[in-house]
Amino acid sequence: MKARLLARRAALVAALLVLFLLFSYMLFPTGRIDAALAQILARQGLTLSPEVHKTFLPGLAWDDLLLSSEQGSLLSCRRLQVRALLLPLLVGRAVVSGGATIGNGHLDVRYALNGKAALDLDADGIALADIPFFKSVLGAQMAGTLWSQGELQRGKKGLSGDLKLEVKQLEYSGVKLGSFPLPDAVNLKTQGMVRVTDGKAHLESFTLEGDGIYMRLSGDIPSGANAGTTPLNMSLEIMPKPGFLEKQKLVFMLLAKFMTSPGVYTVPIRGTLLKPQIL
């Protein structure tokens, strides 16, 4: 009898908690969310449109979302939705689920505000051509499909874990970082990993291998609310074969100052995420 009574009381408390959250959600004005987001983004020269709206299930959504800077569009989503998951609350966990539809691809994230397991990420089918950042910031024509998957755990000093990255059938042209161009490349095989340690993200040797060229990109990845204005500290190693170098010799003449050994160019990438430069 005592166990049954305790179970009923627990169920009642959980039901009251859910009703309270639903009631609070219904009364909470979305205008405050828009104002808070606009303030955070404005510090980095970013804008977000259209306004957010509530969904039937407890959550928020943006339809035809567009994130922009003074350079132009950076990211567009057919739909972005964020919602709090109610069932984990019954066991004392606060979990937020986010999902973005980008072209024919998707990005799904689950983030727990408490507990050891912090983040699960799954992305697939995202065409780089559907991400305007590459055109507006890098001046590039891009092709390829992004896949990523990984988990992060919460520790005393912050989040830690790995996120795997792959771009299938990558090709690009017209990339320019500041006053320096990069060599055009097609049919690249890629793989890499973002390693997060104590809340800091580092790109671990993202490799790009194609006909006549091998490249390796690594360095710290800006994260958090000020990612757009955090200084970049990355490096791109370019190792062209003689035939590839001959076809794009003008580009490699401009990059000659970065040759660290015969046939190897080590290019430092600085600036910021929104204004990357080769210095």
PDB file of C-alpha atoms in Angstrom:
ATOM      1  CA  MET A   1       0.000   0.000   0.000  1.00  0.00           C
ATOM      2  CA  LYS A   2       2.815   2.442   0.879  1.00  0.00           C
ATOM      3  CA  ALA A   3       4.610   1.746  -2.391  1.00  0.00           C
ATOM      4  CA  ARG A   4       1.404   2.298  -4.352  1.00  0.00           C
ATOM      5  CA  LEU A   5       0.698   5.513  -2.476  1.00  0.00           C
ATOM      6  CA  LEU A   6       4.223   6.800  -3.116  1.00  0.00           C
ATOM      7  CA  ALA A   7       3.895   5.949  -6.807  1.00  0.00           C
ATOM      8  CA  ARG A   8       0.616   7.860  -7.030  1.00  0.00           C
ATOM      9  CA  ARG A   9       2.137  10.871  -5.308  1.00  0.00           C
ATOM     10  CA  ALA A  10       5.137  10.804  -7.626  1.00  0.00           C
ATOM     11  CA  ALA A  11       2.847  10.598 -10.669  1.00  0.00           C
ATOM     12  CA  LEU A  12       0.795  13.512  -9.326  1.00  0.00           C
ATOM     13  CA  VAL A  13       3.891  15.638  -8.746  1.00  0.00           C
ATOM     14  CA  ALA A  14       5.154  14.824 -12.257  1.00  0.00           C
ATOM     15  CA  ALA A  15       1.785  15.679 -13.777  1.00  0.00           C
ATOM     16  CA  LEU A  16       1.669  18.986 -11.908  1.00  0.00           C
ATOM     17  CA  LEU A  17       5.209  19.785 -13.035  1.00  0.00           C
ATOM     18  CA  VAL A  18       4.336  19.094 -16.672  1.00  0.00           C
ATOM     19  CA  LEU A  19       1.157  21.194 -16.421  1.00  0.00           C
ATOM     20  CA  PHE A  20       3.127  24.042 -14.850  1.00  0.00           C
ATOM     21  CA  LEU A  21       5.692  23.948 -17.637  1.00  0.00           C
ATOM     22  CA  LEU A  22       2.983  23.853 -20.297  1.00  0.00           C
ATOM     23  CA  PHE A  23       1.155  26.762 -18.688  1.00  0.00           C
ATOM     24  CA  SER A  24       4.376  28.778 -18.418  1.00  0.00           C
ATOM     25  CA  TYR A  25       5.178  27.968 -22.030  1.00  0.00           C
ATOM     26  CA  MET A  26       1.766  29.187 -23.222  1.00  0.00           C
ATOM     27  CA  LEU A  27       2.132  32.503 -21.388  1.00  0.00           C
ATOM     28  CA  PHE A  28       5.804  33.139 -22.219  1.00  0.00           C
ATOM     29  CA  PRO A  29       6.072  35.866 -24.892  1.00  0.00           C
ATOM     30  CA  THR A  30       8.165  34.952 -27.931  1.00  0.00           C
ATOM     31  CA  GLY A  31       9.043  38.635 -28.331  1.00  0.00           C
ATOM     32  CA  ARG A  32      11.461  38.358 -25.411  1.00  0.00           C
ATOM     33  CA  ILE A  33      13.226  35.427 -27.075  1.00  0.00           C
ATOM     34  CA  ASP A  34      13.575  37.371 -30.325  1.00  0.00           C
ATOM     35  CA  ALA A  35      14.936  40.404 -28.457  1.00  0.00           C
ATOM     36  CA  ALA A  36      17.479  38.322 -26.505  1.00  0.00           C
ATOM     37  CA  LEU A  37      18.690  36.521 -29.639  1.00  0.00           C
ATOM     38  CA  ALA A  38      18.901  39.776 -31.593  1.00  0.00           C
ATOM     39  CA  GLN A  39      21.046  41.317 -28.848  1.00  0.00           C
ATOM     40  CA  ILE A  40      23.470  38.357 -28.762  1.00  0.00           C
ATOM     41  CA  LEU A  41      23.763  38.205 -32.556  1.00  0.00           C
ATOM     42  CA  ALA A  42      24.090  41.973 -32.989  1.00  0.00           C
ATOM     43  CA  ARG A  43      27.347  41.930 -30.985  1.00  0.00           C
ATOM     44  CA  GLN A  44      28.801  39.819 -33.807  1.00  0.00           C
ATOM     45  CA  GLY A  45      27.205  41.766 -36.649  1.00  0.00           C
ATOM     46  CA  LEU A  46      24.590  39.065 -37.295  1.00  0.00           C
ATOM     47  CA  THR A  47      20.841  39.138 -37.872  1.00  0.00           C
ATOM     48  CA  LEU A  48      18.239  36.372 -37.771  1.00  0.00           C
ATOM     49  CA  SER A  49      14.886  36.284 -39.541  1.00  0.00           C
ATOM     50  CA  PRO A  50      11.955  35.677 -39.452  1.00  0.00           C
ATOM     51  CA  GLU A  51      10.541  35.936 -35.922  1.00  0.00           C
ATOM     52  CA  VAL A  52      10.254  32.773 -33.859  1.00  0.00           C
ATOM     53  CA  HIS A  53       6.882  31.121 -33.219  1.00  0.00           C
ATOM     54  CA  LYS A  54       5.635  28.460 -30.807  1.00  0.00           C
ATOM     55  CA  THR A  55       4.854  24.925 -31.906  1.00  0.00           C
ATOM     56  CA  PHE A  56       2.000  22.616 -30.859  1.00  0.00           C
ATOM     57  CA  LEU A  57       4.369  20.460 -28.842  1.00  0.00           C
ATOM     58  CA  PRO A  58       6.254  22.599 -26.298  1.00  0.00           C
ATOM     59  CA  GLY A  59       8.873  24.255 -28.411  1.00  0.00           C
ATOM     60  CA  LEU A  60       9.937  27.069 -30.704  1.00  0.00           C
ATOM     61  CA  ALA A  61      10.429  27.089 -34.460  1.00  0.00           C
ATOM     62  CA  TRP A  62      11.625  29.243 -37.329  1.00  0.00           C
ATOM     63  CA  ASP A  63      10.337  28.608 -40.848  1.00  0.00           C
ATOM     64  CA  ASP A  64      12.621  29.580 -43.757  1.00  0.00           C
ATOM     65  CA  LEU A  65      15.231  30.793 -41.297  1.00  0.00           C
ATOM     66  CA  LEU A  66      18.010  33.037 -42.578  1.00  0.00           C
ATOM     67  CA  LEU A  67      21.143  33.997 -40.634  1.00  0.00           C
ATOM     68  CA  SER A  68      22.966  36.938 -42.227  1.00  0.00           C
ATOM     69  CA  SER A  69      25.874  39.315 -41.767  1.00  0.00           C
ATOM     70  CA  GLU A  70      26.990  42.470 -43.580  1.00  0.00           C
ATOM     71  CA  GLN A  71      28.572  40.149 -46.181  1.00  0.00           C
ATOM     72  CA  GLY A  72      25.246  38.504 -46.999  1.00  0.00           C
ATOM     73  CA  SER A  73      23.463  35.254 -46.142  1.00  0.00           C
ATOM     74  CA  LEU A  74      25.366  32.732 -44.030  1.00  0.00           C
ATOM     75  CA  LEU A  75      22.933  29.943 -43.222  1.00  0.00           C
ATOM     76  CA  SER A  76      19.418  29.093 -44.380  1.00  0.00           C
ATOM     77  CA  CYS A  77      17.096  26.397 -43.037  1.00  0.00           C
ATOM     78  CA  ARG A  78      13.713  25.341 -44.303  1.00  0.00           C
ATOM     79  CA  ARG A  79      12.859  24.778 -40.653  1.00  0.00           C
ATOM     80  CA  LEU A  80      14.640  25.003 -37.317  1.00  0.00           C
ATOM     81  CA  GLN A  81      12.872  23.680 -34.241  1.00  0.00           C
ATOM     82  CA  VAL A  82      13.913  23.643 -30.587  1.00  0.00           C
ATOM     83  CA  ARG A  83      11.896  22.009 -27.841  1.00  0.00           C
ATOM     84  CA  ALA A  84      12.217  20.771 -24.276  1.00  0.00           C
ATOM     85  CA  LEU A  85      11.653  17.030 -23.855  1.00  0.00           C
ATOM     86  CA  LEU A  86       9.094  16.313 -21.141  1.00  0.00           C
ATOM     87  CA  LEU A  87       9.746  12.626 -20.401  1.00  0.00           C
ATOM     88  CA  PRO A  88      13.346  13.117 -19.170  1.00  0.00           C
ATOM     89  CA  LEU A  89      11.989  15.590 -16.607  1.00  0.00           C
ATOM     90  CA  LEU A  90      10.333  12.670 -14.824  1.00  0.00           C
ATOM     91  CA  VAL A  91      13.783  11.314 -13.950  1.00  0.00           C
ATOM     92  CA  GLY A  92      15.267  14.715 -13.139  1.00  0.00           C
ATOM     93  CA  ARG A  93      16.997  15.461 -16.460  1.00  0.00           C
ATOM     94  CA  ALA A  94      16.496  18.658 -18.458  1.00  0.00           C
ATOM     95  CA  VAL A  95      16.977  17.864 -22.152  1.00  0.00           C
ATOM     96  CA  VAL A  96      16.560  20.179 -25.147  1.00  0.00           C
ATOM     97  CA  SER A  97      16.127  18.779 -28.644  1.00  0.00           C
ATOM     98  CA  GLY A  98      16.976  20.756 -31.774  1.00  0.00           C
ATOM     99  CA  GLY A  99      16.420  19.869 -35.401  1.00  0.00           C
ATOM    100  CA  ALA A 100      17.250  21.774 -38.598  1.00  0.00           C
ATOM    101  CA  THR A 101      16.213  20.964 -42.162  1.00  0.00           C
ATOM    102  CA  ILE A 102      18.842  22.285 -44.580  1.00  0.00           C
ATOM    103  CA  GLY A 103      17.924  21.588 -48.184  1.00  0.00           C
ATOM    104  CA  ASN A 104      17.356  17.838 -48.331  1.00  0.00           C
ATOM    105  CA  GLY A 105      19.599  17.219 -45.324  1.00  0.00           C
ATOM    106  CA  HIS A 106      19.126  17.346 -41.585  1.00  0.00           C
ATOM    107  CA  LEU A 107      20.944  18.288 -38.401  1.00  0.00           C
ATOM    108  CA  ASP A 108      19.628  16.848 -35.119  1.00  0.00           C
ATOM    109  CA  VAL A 109      21.006  17.721 -31.683  1.00  0.00           C
ATOM    110  CA  ARG A 110      20.008  16.642 -28.183  1.00  0.00           C
ATOM    111  CA  TYR A 111      21.547  18.672 -25.350  1.00  0.00           C
ATOM    112  CA  ALA A 112      21.135  17.818 -21.671  1.00  0.00           C
ATOM    113  CA  LEU A 113      21.482  20.682 -19.205  1.00  0.00           C
ATOM    114  CA  ASN A 114      22.469  18.295 -16.402  1.00  0.00           C
ATOM    115  CA  GLY A 115      23.935  14.812 -16.085  1.00  0.00           C
ATOM    116  CA  LYS A 116      27.069  13.259 -17.579  1.00  0.00           C
ATOM    117  CA  ALA A 117      25.771  12.670 -21.115  1.00  0.00           C
ATOM    118  CA  ALA A 118      25.618  16.203 -22.529  1.00  0.00           C
ATOM    119  CA  LEU A 119      25.214  16.225 -26.310  1.00  0.00           C
ATOM    120  CA  ASP A 120      24.338  13.896 -29.188  1.00  0.00           C
ATOM    121  CA  LEU A 121      24.734  15.163 -32.744  1.00  0.00           C
ATOM    122  CA  ASP A 122      23.677  13.586 -36.028  1.00  0.00           C
ATOM    123  CA  ALA A 123      23.829  15.295 -39.422  1.00  0.00           C
ATOM    124  CA  ASP A 124      23.531  13.840 -42.902  1.00  0.00           C
ATOM    125  CA  GLY A 125      22.628  14.764 -46.450  1.00  0.00           C
ATOM    126  CA  ILE A 126      23.507  18.468 -46.078  1.00  0.00           C
ATOM    127  CA  ALA A 127      24.636  19.790 -49.450  1.00  0.00           C
ATOM    128  CA  LEU A 128      27.390  22.398 -49.137  1.00  0.00           C
ATOM    129  CA  ALA A 129      25.782  24.220 -52.062  1.00  0.00           C
ATOM    130  CA  ASP A 130      22.800  24.882 -49.744  1.00  0.00           C
ATOM    131  CA  ILE A 131      25.002  26.749 -47.224  1.00  0.00           C
ATOM    132  CA  PRO A 132      25.414  30.361 -48.451  1.00  0.00           C
ATOM    133  CA  PHE A 133      28.351  30.986 -46.057  1.00  0.00           C
ATOM    134  CA  PHE A 134      30.797  29.544 -48.564  1.00  0.00           C
ATOM    135  CA  LYS A 135      29.756  31.976 -51.298  1.00  0.00           C
ATOM    136  CA  SER A 136      29.278  35.109 -49.193  1.00  0.00           C
ATOM    137  CA  VAL A 137      32.380  34.714 -46.973  1.00  0.00           C
ATOM    138  CA  LEU A 138      34.820  32.673 -49.083  1.00  0.00           C
ATOM    139  CA  GLY A 139      33.570  33.610 -52.562  1.00  0.00           C
ATOM    140  CA  ALA A 140      33.523  29.901 -53.390  1.00  0.00           C
ATOM    141  CA  GLN A 141      31.454  27.524 -55.464  1.00  0.00           C
ATOM    142  CA  MET A 142      31.005  24.362 -53.396  1.00  0.00           C
ATOM    143  CA  ALA A 143      29.712  20.853 -53.994  1.00  0.00           C
ATOM    144  CA  GLY A 144      29.603  17.851 -51.707  1.00  0.00           C
ATOM    145  CA  THR A 145      27.451  16.365 -48.949  1.00  0.00           C
ATOM    146  CA  LEU A 146      28.191  16.768 -45.242  1.00  0.00           C
ATOM    147  CA  TRP A 147      27.897  13.957 -42.686  1.00  0.00           C
ATOM    148  CA  SER A 148      28.700  14.285 -38.993  1.00  0.00           C
ATOM    149  CA  GLN A 149      28.062  12.275 -35.853  1.00  0.00           C
ATOM    150  CA  GLY A 150      29.305  12.386 -32.284  1.00  0.00           C
ATOM    151  CA  GLU A 151      28.746  12.648 -28.568  1.00  0.00           C
ATOM    152  CA  LEU A 152      29.997  14.933 -25.793  1.00  0.00           C
ATOM    153  CA  GLN A 153      30.221  14.172 -22.086  1.00  0.00           C
ATOM    154  CA  ARG A 154      30.080  16.674 -19.245  1.00  0.00           C
ATOM    155  CA  GLY A 155      33.029  16.879 -16.849  1.00  0.00           C
ATOM    156  CA  LYS A 156      34.191  19.159 -14.069  1.00  0.00           C
ATOM    157  CA  LYS A 157      36.020  21.460 -16.525  1.00  0.00           C
ATOM    158  CA  GLY A 158      33.444  21.409 -19.327  1.00  0.00           C
ATOM    159  CA  LEU A 159      32.354  19.251 -22.234  1.00  0.00           C
ATOM    160  CA  SER A 160      34.608  16.615 -23.798  1.00  0.00           C
ATOM    161  CA  GLY A 161      34.187  14.143 -26.650  1.00  0.00           C
ATOM    162  CA  ASP A 162      34.532  13.645 -30.403  1.00  0.00           C
ATOM    163  CA  LEU A 163      32.529  14.651 -33.475  1.00  0.00           C
ATOM    164  CA  LYS A 164      33.335  12.795 -36.708  1.00  0.00           C
ATOM    165  CA  LEU A 165      33.219  14.708 -39.999  1.00  0.00           C
ATOM    166  CA  GLU A 166      33.031  13.655 -43.634  1.00  0.00           C
ATOM    167  CA  VAL A 167      32.190  15.441 -46.869  1.00  0.00           C
ATOM    168  CA  LYS A 168      31.307  13.117 -49.723  1.00  0.00           C
ATOM    169  CA  GLN A 169      32.355  14.054 -53.278  1.00  0.00           C
ATOM    170  CA  LEU A 170      33.783  17.398 -52.216  1.00  0.00           C
ATOM    171  CA  GLU A 171      34.808  19.910 -54.834  1.00  0.00           C
ATOM    172  CA  TYR A 172      35.293  23.663 -54.717  1.00  0.00           C
ATOM    173  CA  SER A 173      36.536  26.590 -56.756  1.00  0.00           C
ATOM    174  CA  GLY A 174      37.181  30.282 -56.196  1.00  0.00           C
ATOM    175  CA  VAL A 175      38.110  30.093 -52.499  1.00  0.00           C
ATOM    176  CA  LYS A 176      39.842  33.268 -51.363  1.00  0.00           C
ATOM    177  CA  LEU A 177      41.039  34.075 -47.844  1.00  0.00           C
ATOM    178  CA  GLY A 178      41.865  37.746 -47.674  1.00  0.00           C
ATOM    179  CA  SER A 179      44.134  38.479 -50.635  1.00  0.00           C
ATOM    180  CA  PHE A 180      45.252  34.867 -51.141  1.00  0.00           C
ATOM    181  CA  PRO A 181      43.427  32.262 -53.271  1.00  0.00           C
ATOM    182  CA  LEU A 182      43.474  28.524 -52.646  1.00  0.00           C
ATOM    183  CA  PRO A 183      43.878  25.975 -55.452  1.00  0.00           C
ATOM    184  CA  ASP A 184      40.643  24.648 -56.967  1.00  0.00           C
ATOM    185  CA  ALA A 185      40.060  20.920 -56.410  1.00  0.00           C
ATOM    186  CA  VAL A 186      37.524  18.239 -57.390  1.00  0.00           C
ATOM    187  CA  ASN A 187      36.614  14.697 -56.333  1.00  0.00           C
ATOM    188  CA  LEU A 188      38.185  15.035 -52.903  1.00  0.00           C
ATOM    189  CA  LYS A 189      37.967  12.287 -50.315  1.00  0.00           C
ATOM    190  CA  THR A 190      37.696  13.750 -46.845  1.00  0.00           C
ATOM    191  CA  GLN A 191      37.571  12.686 -43.238  1.00  0.00           C
ATOM    192  CA  GLY A 192      38.324  14.291 -39.938  1.00  0.00           C
ATOM    193  CA  MET A 193      37.348  14.766 -36.342  1.00  0.00           C
ATOM    194  CA  VAL A 194      36.545  17.619 -34.004  1.00  0.00           C
ATOM    195  CA  ARG A 195      37.904  16.824 -30.554  1.00  0.00           C
ATOM    196  CA  VAL A 196      36.375  18.730 -27.635  1.00  0.00           C
ATOM    197  CA  THR A 197      38.416  18.865 -24.419  1.00  0.00           C
ATOM    198  CA  ASP A 198      37.280  20.797 -21.351  1.00  0.00           C
ATOM    199  CA  GLY A 199      34.914  22.877 -23.458  1.00  0.00           C
ATOM    200  CA  LYS A 200      37.453  23.773 -26.185  1.00  0.00           C
ATOM    201  CA  ALA A 201      37.031  22.441 -29.739  1.00  0.00           C
ATOM    202  CA  HIS A 202      39.971  21.477 -31.942  1.00  0.00           C
ATOM    203  CA  LEU A 203      39.853  20.228 -35.522  1.00  0.00           C
ATOM    204  CA  GLU A 204      42.063  17.147 -35.603  1.00  0.00           C
ATOM    205  CA  SER A 205      43.670  16.827 -39.029  1.00  0.00           C
ATOM    206  CA  PHE A 206      40.743  17.108 -41.470  1.00  0.00           C
ATOM    207  CA  THR A 207      42.252  15.519 -44.573  1.00  0.00           C
ATOM    208  CA  LEU A 208      41.335  16.231 -48.196  1.00  0.00           C
ATOM    209  CA  GLU A 209      42.778  13.922 -50.819  1.00  0.00           C
ATOM    210  CA  GLY A 210      42.192  14.123 -54.567  1.00  0.00           C
ATOM    211  CA  ASP A 211      43.785  13.642 -57.929  1.00  0.00           C
ATOM    212  CA  GLY A 212      47.225  15.235 -57.614  1.00  0.00           C
ATOM    213  CA  ILE A 213      46.767  16.930 -54.229  1.00  0.00           C
ATOM    214  CA  TYR A 214      46.681  16.181 -50.519  1.00  0.00           C
ATOM    215  CA  MET A 215      45.650  18.752 -47.889  1.00  0.00           C
ATOM    216  CA  ARG A 216      45.338  18.730 -44.129  1.00  0.00           C
ATOM    217  CA  LEU A 217      43.380  21.345 -42.154  1.00  0.00           C
ATOM    218  CA  SER A 218      43.730  21.603 -38.378  1.00  0.00           C
ATOM    219  CA  GLY A 219      43.409  24.097 -35.562  1.00  0.00           C
ATOM    220  CA  ASP A 220      41.139  25.550 -32.908  1.00  0.00           C
ATOM    221  CA  ILE A 221      37.448  25.968 -33.730  1.00  0.00           C
ATOM    222  CA  PRO A 222      35.635  29.004 -32.277  1.00  0.00           C
ATOM    223  CA  SER A 223      32.568  28.050 -30.262  1.00  0.00           C
ATOM    224  CA  GLY A 224      30.058  29.650 -27.942  1.00  0.00           C
ATOM    225  CA  ALA A 225      28.101  32.883 -28.149  1.00  0.00           C
ATOM    226  CA  ASN A 226      31.046  34.846 -29.608  1.00  0.00           C
ATOM    227  CA  ALA A 227      32.183  32.296 -32.213  1.00  0.00           C
ATOM    228  CA  GLY A 228      31.825  34.770 -35.061  1.00  0.00           C
ATOM    229  CA  THR A 229      34.305  37.258 -33.586  1.00  0.00           C
ATOM    230  CA  THR A 230      36.772  34.877 -31.887  1.00  0.00           C
ATOM    231  CA  PRO A 231      40.227  34.972 -33.575  1.00  0.00           C
ATOM    232  CA  LEU A 232      41.030  31.958 -35.745  1.00  0.00           C
ATOM    233  CA  ASN A 233      44.140  29.870 -35.181  1.00  0.00           C
ATOM    234  CA  MET A 234      44.192  27.263 -37.944  1.00  0.00           C
ATOM    235  CA  SER A 235      46.678  25.811 -40.401  1.00  0.00           C
ATOM    236  CA  LEU A 236      46.260  24.304 -43.876  1.00  0.00           C
ATOM    237  CA  GLU A 237      48.978  22.062 -45.277  1.00  0.00           C
ATOM    238  CA  ILE A 238      48.922  21.735 -49.072  1.00  0.00           C
ATOM    239  CA  MET A 239      50.973  19.026 -50.811  1.00  0.00           C
ATOM    240  CA  PRO A 240      50.460  19.167 -54.601  1.00  0.00           C
ATOM    241  CA  LYS A 241      51.985  16.751 -57.083  1.00  0.00           C
ATOM    242  CA  PRO A 242      53.993  18.358 -59.930  1.00  0.00           C
ATOM    243  CA  GLY A 243      51.203  18.014 -62.497  1.00  0.00           C
ATOM    244  CA  PHE A 244      48.616  19.638 -60.218  1.00  0.00           C
ATOM    245  CA  LEU A 245      51.024  22.433 -59.308  1.00  0.00           C
ATOM    246  CA  GLU A 246      51.739  23.132 -62.978  1.00  0.00           C
ATOM    247  CA  LYS A 247      48.027  23.478 -63.796  1.00  0.00           C
ATOM    248  CA  GLN A 248      47.567  26.086 -61.054  1.00  0.00           C
ATOM    249  CA  LYS A 249      51.060  27.555 -60.902  1.00  0.00           C
ATOM    250  CA  LEU A 250      49.779  31.133 -60.515  1.00  0.00           C
ATOM    251  CA  VAL A 251      48.038  30.207 -57.257  1.00  0.00           C
ATOM    252  CA  PHE A 252      51.143  28.458 -55.945  1.00  0.00           C
ATOM    253  CA  MET A 253      53.328  31.409 -56.952  1.00  0.00           C
ATOM    254  CA  LEU A 254      51.193  33.573 -54.664  1.00  0.00           C
ATOM    255  CA  LEU A 255      51.533  30.977 -51.901  1.00  0.00           C
ATOM    256  CA  ALA A 256      55.295  30.577 -52.399  1.00  0.00           C
ATOM    257  CA  LYS A 257      56.133  32.433 -49.163  1.00  0.00           C
ATOM    258  CA  PHE A 258      54.387  29.640 -47.233  1.00  0.00           C
ATOM    259  CA  MET A 259      56.515  26.811 -48.641  1.00  0.00           C
ATOM    260  CA  THR A 260      58.050  25.063 -45.626  1.00  0.00           C
ATOM    261  CA  SER A 261      59.814  22.266 -47.549  1.00  0.00           C
ATOM    262  CA  PRO A 262      59.935  21.186 -51.205  1.00  0.00           C
ATOM    263  CA  GLY A 263      56.373  20.527 -52.335  1.00  0.00           C
ATOM    264  CA  VAL A 264      54.806  21.392 -48.963  1.00  0.00           C
ATOM    265  CA  TYR A 265      52.960  24.648 -48.242  1.00  0.00           C
ATOM    266  CA  THR A 266      51.895  25.411 -44.662  1.00  0.00           C
ATOM    267  CA  VAL A 267      49.320  28.188 -44.781  1.00  0.00           C
ATOM    268  CA  PRO A 268      48.301  29.976 -41.530  1.00  0.00           C
ATOM    269  CA  ILE A 269      44.618  30.932 -41.393  1.00  0.00           C
ATOM    270  CA  ARG A 270      43.831  33.853 -39.104  1.00  0.00           C
ATOM    271  CA  GLY A 271      41.164  36.557 -38.902  1.00  0.00           C
ATOM    272  CA  THR A 272      37.743  35.402 -37.715  1.00  0.00           C
ATOM    273  CA  LEU A 273      35.172  32.878 -38.822  1.00  0.00           C
ATOM    274  CA  LEU A 274      33.292  35.573 -40.731  1.00  0.00           C
ATOM    275  CA  LYS A 275      36.467  37.164 -42.140  1.00  0.00           C
ATOM    276  CA  PRO A 276      39.140  34.465 -42.441  1.00  0.00           C
ATOM    277  CA  GLN A 277      42.497  35.553 -43.807  1.00  0.00           C
ATOM    278  CA  ILE A 278      45.841  34.079 -44.777  1.00  0.00           C
ATOM    279  CA  LEU A 279      48.554  36.128 -43.069  1.00  0.00           C
TER     280      LEU A 279
END
